[in-house]
Amino acid sequence: MFNYILKRFKKIVIRILLLIFFLIVLLMVFLYLNFRLNHQYPNPNEVFTYVENNKSTSYLNEKNKAFLQEKDIWAIRLDKEGKLTESFHKPPEVKNTFDLTDVARFTRFYLADYPVFTYVVGDGLLVFAYPKGSLDKLPSNYYNLKNLIFNLELVLLCLVLFLFFVYLIYRIDINTIFKNILPFQRAIDNLYEEDYEKLDEFGELKDLAVSINRANEKYYQLKAAQGKWIRGVSHDVRTPLANISWELSKEGQDTLDIDKIQDQVLKISRILEGLNLTLSLSNIDKDSFGSESPIKVIRKLIVDKLNDNSDREIVFENLVQNQNLQLKMNPDLFYRMLENILENALIYTKGQIRVSVSDAKGQLRISLSDEGEGLSESLIKKVNQEDLTNITRHGLGIFISKQIAELHDGRFILNNKSPGLEVLFIFDLLDER
């Protein structure tokens, strides 16, 4: 759900950033074009300052003419009578004498369609003319205050509209998020309840819907399995208890089969021990595991079992190249993991039992195989799916071994052979560098 909200939030942020980026690009284009246009022709005041600073006996001397030639500007100088006294590149259509109305007209507007700029020099005028169509002249020396206020209001309105659309997009996305999340909120509230309604598994939140539905299904499967598991445990415990009760109910106490009673008590003890271990494995902290040698644990297990079962053949095949390899493990649990499988093979099968250990590609492989009848496919499926239904009747030790293997970040694989059963453990070795 967090990833979904994060994705939606990213979309909102990206849209806002795109809008801002678009506005910034427009502003930069606007400023760039204005810069290019403004610097295409020199400022008239700068032109006059240059000419004024470099005048000699005349304003339009050779140095100033060269400057005006470079800037593509022609110029004339008029005396107080309006007569031409100096000129540079004056077009033929421009007359040589100007009256007062002419001066007033070209000072405010244009001279023969040329944008001109007039400066007072002594008792005359100095006129600079730019190319036609190069610059526009303002016909007035004022600006409409209402127009200025209107433009400011227009800019403010555009800003408000921009922020409004950003907020609108934000609200639409937020409402979409809550609309999509609400069914999941109700589903989570009703999770594990009898009235739970299965979520539709489609759309952007398909994975979340599948996970919630699967969690609810797994809960009901676990609930059903627990009931069957409890009944199975009751059956396993009830049978040895019935045998003990039958022995104790005999009239002659001297005829009691003490060995049989002890065997039945041992069965009950093993069942209870297995149940306690199964429940406690989920609370074990893997951080407490240390680097240990699995080869030593395996050798000890085989020696112990050969001492207890001298009539059985247990073949140990050590194919490990690095005899000093290490695993992050709990030696007692690791011993118990392998013992459960080896003990089942000793109890329920006849013939040779083979224990093979090898290392390759940074992994340790431990294989335990027997020559028995193997396990039913349904039981293998139950173990792989961690379905505890009736698991005690067929050996709780298999399930415990799987739990311990996974606690050590290993893989547990059951394979029926012809004949027999192979139990394979695969672990990642510690990096020795």
mmCIF file with all atom_site columns, N, CA, C and O in Angstrom, residues 9-35:
data_model
loop_
_atom_site.group_PDB
_atom_site.id
_atom_site.type_symbol
_atom_site.label_atom_id
_atom_site.label_alt_id
_atom_site.label_comp_id
_atom_site.label_asym_id
_atom_site.label_entity_id
_atom_site.label_seq_id
_atom_site.pdbx_PDB_ins_code
_atom_site.Cartn_x
_atom_site.Cartn_y
_atom_site.Cartn_z
_atom_site.occupancy
_atom_site.B_iso_or_equiv
_atom_site.pdbx_formal_charge
_atom_site.auth_seq_id
_atom_site.auth_comp_id
_atom_site.auth_asym_id
_atom_site.auth_atom_id
_atom_site.pdbx_PDB_model_num
ATOM 1   N N  . PHE A 1 9  ? 1.781  9.765  -5.248  1.00 0.00 ? 9  PHE A N  1
ATOM 2   C CA . PHE A 1 9  ? 2.371  11.039 -4.829  1.00 0.00 ? 9  PHE A CA 1
ATOM 3   C C  . PHE A 1 9  ? 3.423  11.491 -5.842  1.00 0.00 ? 9  PHE A C  1
ATOM 4   O O  . PHE A 1 9  ? 3.525  12.679 -6.159  1.00 0.00 ? 9  PHE A O  1
ATOM 5   N N  . LYS A 1 10 ? 4.185  10.535 -6.363  1.00 0.00 ? 10 LYS A N  1
ATOM 6   C CA . LYS A 1 10 ? 5.183  10.876 -7.373  1.00 0.00 ? 10 LYS A CA 1
ATOM 7   C C  . LYS A 1 10 ? 4.516  11.456 -8.613  1.00 0.00 ? 10 LYS A C  1
ATOM 8   O O  . LYS A 1 10 ? 5.027  12.394 -9.229  1.00 0.00 ? 10 LYS A O  1
ATOM 9   N N  . LYS A 1 11 ? 3.366  10.882 -8.993  1.00 0.00 ? 11 LYS A N  1
ATOM 10  C CA . LYS A 1 11 ? 2.655  11.398 -10.162 1.00 0.00 ? 11 LYS A CA 1
ATOM 11  C C  . LYS A 1 11 ? 2.222  12.841 -9.943  1.00 0.00 ? 11 LYS A C  1
ATOM 12  O O  . LYS A 1 11 ? 2.335  13.681 -10.835 1.00 0.00 ? 11 LYS A O  1
ATOM 13  N N  . ILE A 1 12 ? 1.713  13.127 -8.729  1.00 0.00 ? 12 ILE A N  1
ATOM 14  C CA . ILE A 1 12 ? 1.294  14.495 -8.418  1.00 0.00 ? 12 ILE A CA 1
ATOM 15  C C  . ILE A 1 12 ? 2.490  15.440 -8.509  1.00 0.00 ? 12 ILE A C  1
ATOM 16  O O  . ILE A 1 12 ? 2.418  16.500 -9.137  1.00 0.00 ? 12 ILE A O  1
ATOM 17  N N  . VAL A 1 13 ? 3.578  15.060 -7.866  1.00 0.00 ? 13 VAL A N  1
ATOM 18  C CA . VAL A 1 13 ? 4.767  15.910 -7.859  1.00 0.00 ? 13 VAL A CA 1
ATOM 19  C C  . VAL A 1 13 ? 5.300  16.107 -9.273  1.00 0.00 ? 13 VAL A C  1
ATOM 20  O O  . VAL A 1 13 ? 5.680  17.217 -9.665  1.00 0.00 ? 13 VAL A O  1
ATOM 21  N N  . ILE A 1 14 ? 5.312  15.025 -10.060 1.00 0.00 ? 14 ILE A N  1
ATOM 22  C CA . ILE A 1 14 ? 5.834  15.120 -11.427 1.00 0.00 ? 14 ILE A CA 1
ATOM 23  C C  . ILE A 1 14 ? 4.983  16.064 -12.266 1.00 0.00 ? 14 ILE A C  1
ATOM 24  O O  . ILE A 1 14 ? 5.502  16.880 -13.038 1.00 0.00 ? 14 ILE A O  1
ATOM 25  N N  . ARG A 1 15 ? 3.662  15.995 -12.094 1.00 0.00 ? 15 ARG A N  1
ATOM 26  C CA . ARG A 1 15 ? 2.788  16.897 -12.855 1.00 0.00 ? 15 ARG A CA 1
ATOM 27  C C  . ARG A 1 15 ? 3.029  18.351 -12.475 1.00 0.00 ? 15 ARG A C  1
ATOM 28  O O  . ARG A 1 15 ? 3.093  19.237 -13.340 1.00 0.00 ? 15 ARG A O  1
ATOM 29  N N  . ILE A 1 16 ? 3.154  18.592 -11.184 1.00 0.00 ? 16 ILE A N  1
ATOM 30  C CA . ILE A 1 16 ? 3.414  19.960 -10.738 1.00 0.00 ? 16 ILE A CA 1
ATOM 31  C C  . ILE A 1 16 ? 4.753  20.448 -11.261 1.00 0.00 ? 16 ILE A C  1
ATOM 32  O O  . ILE A 1 16 ? 4.876  21.581 -11.753 1.00 0.00 ? 16 ILE A O  1
ATOM 33  N N  . LEU A 1 17 ? 5.769  19.596 -11.179 1.00 0.00 ? 17 LEU A N  1
ATOM 34  C CA . LEU A 1 17 ? 7.093  19.976 -11.669 1.00 0.00 ? 17 LEU A CA 1
ATOM 35  C C  . LEU A 1 17 ? 7.079  20.221 -13.177 1.00 0.00 ? 17 LEU A C  1
ATOM 36  O O  . LEU A 1 17 ? 7.768  21.123 -13.671 1.00 0.00 ? 17 LEU A O  1
ATOM 37  N N  . LEU A 1 18 ? 6.301  19.418 -13.908 1.00 0.00 ? 18 LEU A N  1
ATOM 38  C CA . LEU A 1 18 ? 6.203  19.627 -15.350 1.00 0.00 ? 18 LEU A CA 1
ATOM 39  C C  . LEU A 1 18 ? 5.557  20.968 -15.669 1.00 0.00 ? 18 LEU A C  1
ATOM 40  O O  . LEU A 1 18 ? 5.995  21.678 -16.591 1.00 0.00 ? 18 LEU A O  1
ATOM 41  N N  . LEU A 1 19 ? 4.510  21.320 -14.913 1.00 0.00 ? 19 LEU A N  1
ATOM 42  C CA . LEU A 1 19 ? 3.869  22.617 -15.119 1.00 0.00 ? 19 LEU A CA 1
ATOM 43  C C  . LEU A 1 19 ? 4.842  23.759 -14.818 1.00 0.00 ? 19 LEU A C  1
ATOM 44  O O  . LEU A 1 19 ? 4.952  24.724 -15.578 1.00 0.00 ? 19 LEU A O  1
ATOM 45  N N  . ILE A 1 20 ? 5.543  23.628 -13.690 1.00 0.00 ? 20 ILE A N  1
ATOM 46  C CA . ILE A 1 20 ? 6.512  24.661 -13.333 1.00 0.00 ? 20 ILE A CA 1
ATOM 47  C C  . ILE A 1 20 ? 7.631  24.736 -14.373 1.00 0.00 ? 20 ILE A C  1
ATOM 48  O O  . ILE A 1 20 ? 8.057  25.831 -14.766 1.00 0.00 ? 20 ILE A O  1
ATOM 49  N N  . PHE A 1 21 ? 8.102  23.585 -14.814 1.00 0.00 ? 21 PHE A N  1
ATOM 50  C CA . PHE A 1 21 ? 9.154  23.553 -15.822 1.00 0.00 ? 21 PHE A CA 1
ATOM 51  C C  . PHE A 1 21 ? 8.690  24.211 -17.120 1.00 0.00 ? 21 PHE A C  1
ATOM 52  O O  . PHE A 1 21 ? 9.441  24.965 -17.756 1.00 0.00 ? 21 PHE A O  1
ATOM 53  N N  . PHE A 1 22 ? 7.445  23.932 -17.494 1.00 0.00 ? 22 PHE A N  1
ATOM 54  C CA . PHE A 1 22 ? 6.888  24.531 -18.708 1.00 0.00 ? 22 PHE A CA 1
ATOM 55  C C  . PHE A 1 22 ? 6.842  26.050 -18.589 1.00 0.00 ? 22 PHE A C  1
ATOM 56  O O  . PHE A 1 22 ? 7.219  26.781 -19.517 1.00 0.00 ? 22 PHE A O  1
ATOM 57  N N  . LEU A 1 23 ? 6.413  26.551 -17.439 1.00 0.00 ? 23 LEU A N  1
ATOM 58  C CA . LEU A 1 23 ? 6.358  27.994 -17.225 1.00 0.00 ? 23 LEU A CA 1
ATOM 59  C C  . LEU A 1 23 ? 7.758  28.603 -17.237 1.00 0.00 ? 23 LEU A C  1
ATOM 60  O O  . LEU A 1 23 ? 7.972  29.690 -17.785 1.00 0.00 ? 23 LEU A O  1
ATOM 61  N N  . ILE A 1 24 ? 8.709  27.909 -16.612 1.00 0.00 ? 24 ILE A N  1
ATOM 62  C CA . ILE A 1 24 ? 10.080 28.418 -16.593 1.00 0.00 ? 24 ILE A CA 1
ATOM 63  C C  . ILE A 1 24 ? 10.659 28.473 -18.002 1.00 0.00 ? 24 ILE A C  1
ATOM 64  O O  . ILE A 1 24 ? 11.335 29.444 -18.374 1.00 0.00 ? 24 ILE A O  1
ATOM 65  N N  . VAL A 1 25 ? 10.389 27.444 -18.804 1.00 0.00 ? 25 VAL A N  1
ATOM 66  C CA . VAL A 1 25 ? 10.878 27.427 -20.186 1.00 0.00 ? 25 VAL A CA 1
ATOM 67  C C  . VAL A 1 25 ? 10.294 28.591 -20.974 1.00 0.00 ? 25 VAL A C  1
ATOM 68  O O  . VAL A 1 25 ? 11.003 29.289 -21.713 1.00 0.00 ? 25 VAL A O  1
ATOM 69  N N  . LEU A 1 26 ? 8.979  28.821 -20.799 1.00 0.00 ? 26 LEU A N  1
ATOM 70  C CA . LEU A 1 26 ? 8.347  29.945 -21.495 1.00 0.00 ? 26 LEU A CA 1
ATOM 71  C C  . LEU A 1 26 ? 8.969  31.273 -21.068 1.00 0.00 ? 26 LEU A C  1
ATOM 72  O O  . LEU A 1 26 ? 9.222  32.149 -21.903 1.00 0.00 ? 26 LEU A O  1
ATOM 73  N N  . LEU A 1 27 ? 9.202  31.406 -19.758 1.00 0.00 ? 27 LEU A N  1
ATOM 74  C CA . LEU A 1 27 ? 9.806  32.643 -19.262 1.00 0.00 ? 27 LEU A CA 1
ATOM 75  C C  . LEU A 1 27 ? 11.213 32.831 -19.815 1.00 0.00 ? 27 LEU A C  1
ATOM 76  O O  . LEU A 1 27 ? 11.599 33.943 -20.209 1.00 0.00 ? 27 LEU A O  1
ATOM 77  N N  . MET A 1 28 ? 11.989 31.755 -19.856 1.00 0.00 ? 28 MET A N  1
ATOM 78  C CA . MET A 1 28 ? 13.354 31.848 -20.373 1.00 0.00 ? 28 MET A CA 1
ATOM 79  C C  . MET A 1 28 ? 13.352 32.193 -21.862 1.00 0.00 ? 28 MET A C  1
ATOM 80  O O  . MET A 1 28 ? 14.182 32.998 -22.321 1.00 0.00 ? 28 MET A O  1
ATOM 81  N N  . VAL A 1 29 ? 12.432 31.606 -22.612 1.00 0.00 ? 29 VAL A N  1
ATOM 82  C CA . VAL A 1 29 ? 12.326 31.931 -24.038 1.00 0.00 ? 29 VAL A CA 1
ATOM 83  C C  . VAL A 1 29 ? 11.962 33.399 -24.214 1.00 0.00 ? 29 VAL A C  1
ATOM 84  O O  . VAL A 1 29 ? 12.532 34.109 -25.064 1.00 0.00 ? 29 VAL A O  1
ATOM 85  N N  . PHE A 1 30 ? 11.023 33.845 -23.404 1.00 0.00 ? 30 PHE A N  1
ATOM 86  C CA . PHE A 1 30 ? 10.600 35.246 -23.463 1.00 0.00 ? 30 PHE A CA 1
ATOM 87  C C  . PHE A 1 30 ? 11.769 36.179 -23.168 1.00 0.00 ? 30 PHE A C  1
ATOM 88  O O  . PHE A 1 30 ? 12.018 37.148 -23.898 1.00 0.00 ? 30 PHE A O  1
ATOM 89  N N  . LEU A 1 31 ? 12.508 35.880 -22.096 1.00 0.00 ? 31 LEU A N  1
ATOM 90  C CA . LEU A 1 31 ? 13.636 36.728 -21.723 1.00 0.00 ? 31 LEU A CA 1
ATOM 91  C C  . LEU A 1 31 ? 14.743 36.673 -22.768 1.00 0.00 ? 31 LEU A C  1
ATOM 92  O O  . LEU A 1 31 ? 15.377 37.694 -23.071 1.00 0.00 ? 31 LEU A O  1
ATOM 93  N N  . TYR A 1 32 ? 14.965 35.489 -23.317 1.00 0.00 ? 32 TYR A N  1
ATOM 94  C CA . TYR A 1 32 ? 16.025 35.347 -24.324 1.00 0.00 ? 32 TYR A CA 1
ATOM 95  C C  . TYR A 1 32 ? 15.701 36.138 -25.586 1.00 0.00 ? 32 TYR A C  1
ATOM 96  O O  . TYR A 1 32 ? 16.558 36.856 -26.125 1.00 0.00 ? 32 TYR A O  1
ATOM 97  N N  . LEU A 1 33 ? 14.458 36.022 -26.042 1.00 0.00 ? 33 LEU A N  1
ATOM 98  C CA . LEU A 1 33 ? 14.070 36.756 -27.244 1.00 0.00 ? 33 LEU A CA 1
ATOM 99  C C  . LEU A 1 33 ? 14.144 38.256 -27.013 1.00 0.00 ? 33 LEU A C  1
ATOM 100 O O  . LEU A 1 33 ? 14.589 39.018 -27.895 1.00 0.00 ? 33 LEU A O  1
ATOM 101 N N  . ASN A 1 34 ? 13.716 38.683 -25.844 1.00 0.00 ? 34 ASN A N  1
ATOM 102 C CA . ASN A 1 34 ? 13.815 40.109 -25.528 1.00 0.00 ? 34 ASN A CA 1
ATOM 103 C C  . ASN A 1 34 ? 15.268 40.557 -25.479 1.00 0.00 ? 34 ASN A C  1
ATOM 104 O O  . ASN A 1 34 ? 15.616 41.651 -25.933 1.00 0.00 ? 34 ASN A O  1
ATOM 105 N N  . PHE A 1 35 ? 16.113 39.724 -24.909 1.00 0.00 ? 35 PHE A N  1
ATOM 106 C CA . PHE A 1 35 ? 17.542 40.058 -24.834 1.00 0.00 ? 35 PHE A CA 1
ATOM 107 C C  . PHE A 1 35 ? 18.140 40.187 -26.221 1.00 0.00 ? 35 PHE A C  1
ATOM 108 O O  . PHE A 1 35 ? 18.892 41.134 -26.514 1.00 0.00 ? 35 PHE A O  1
#
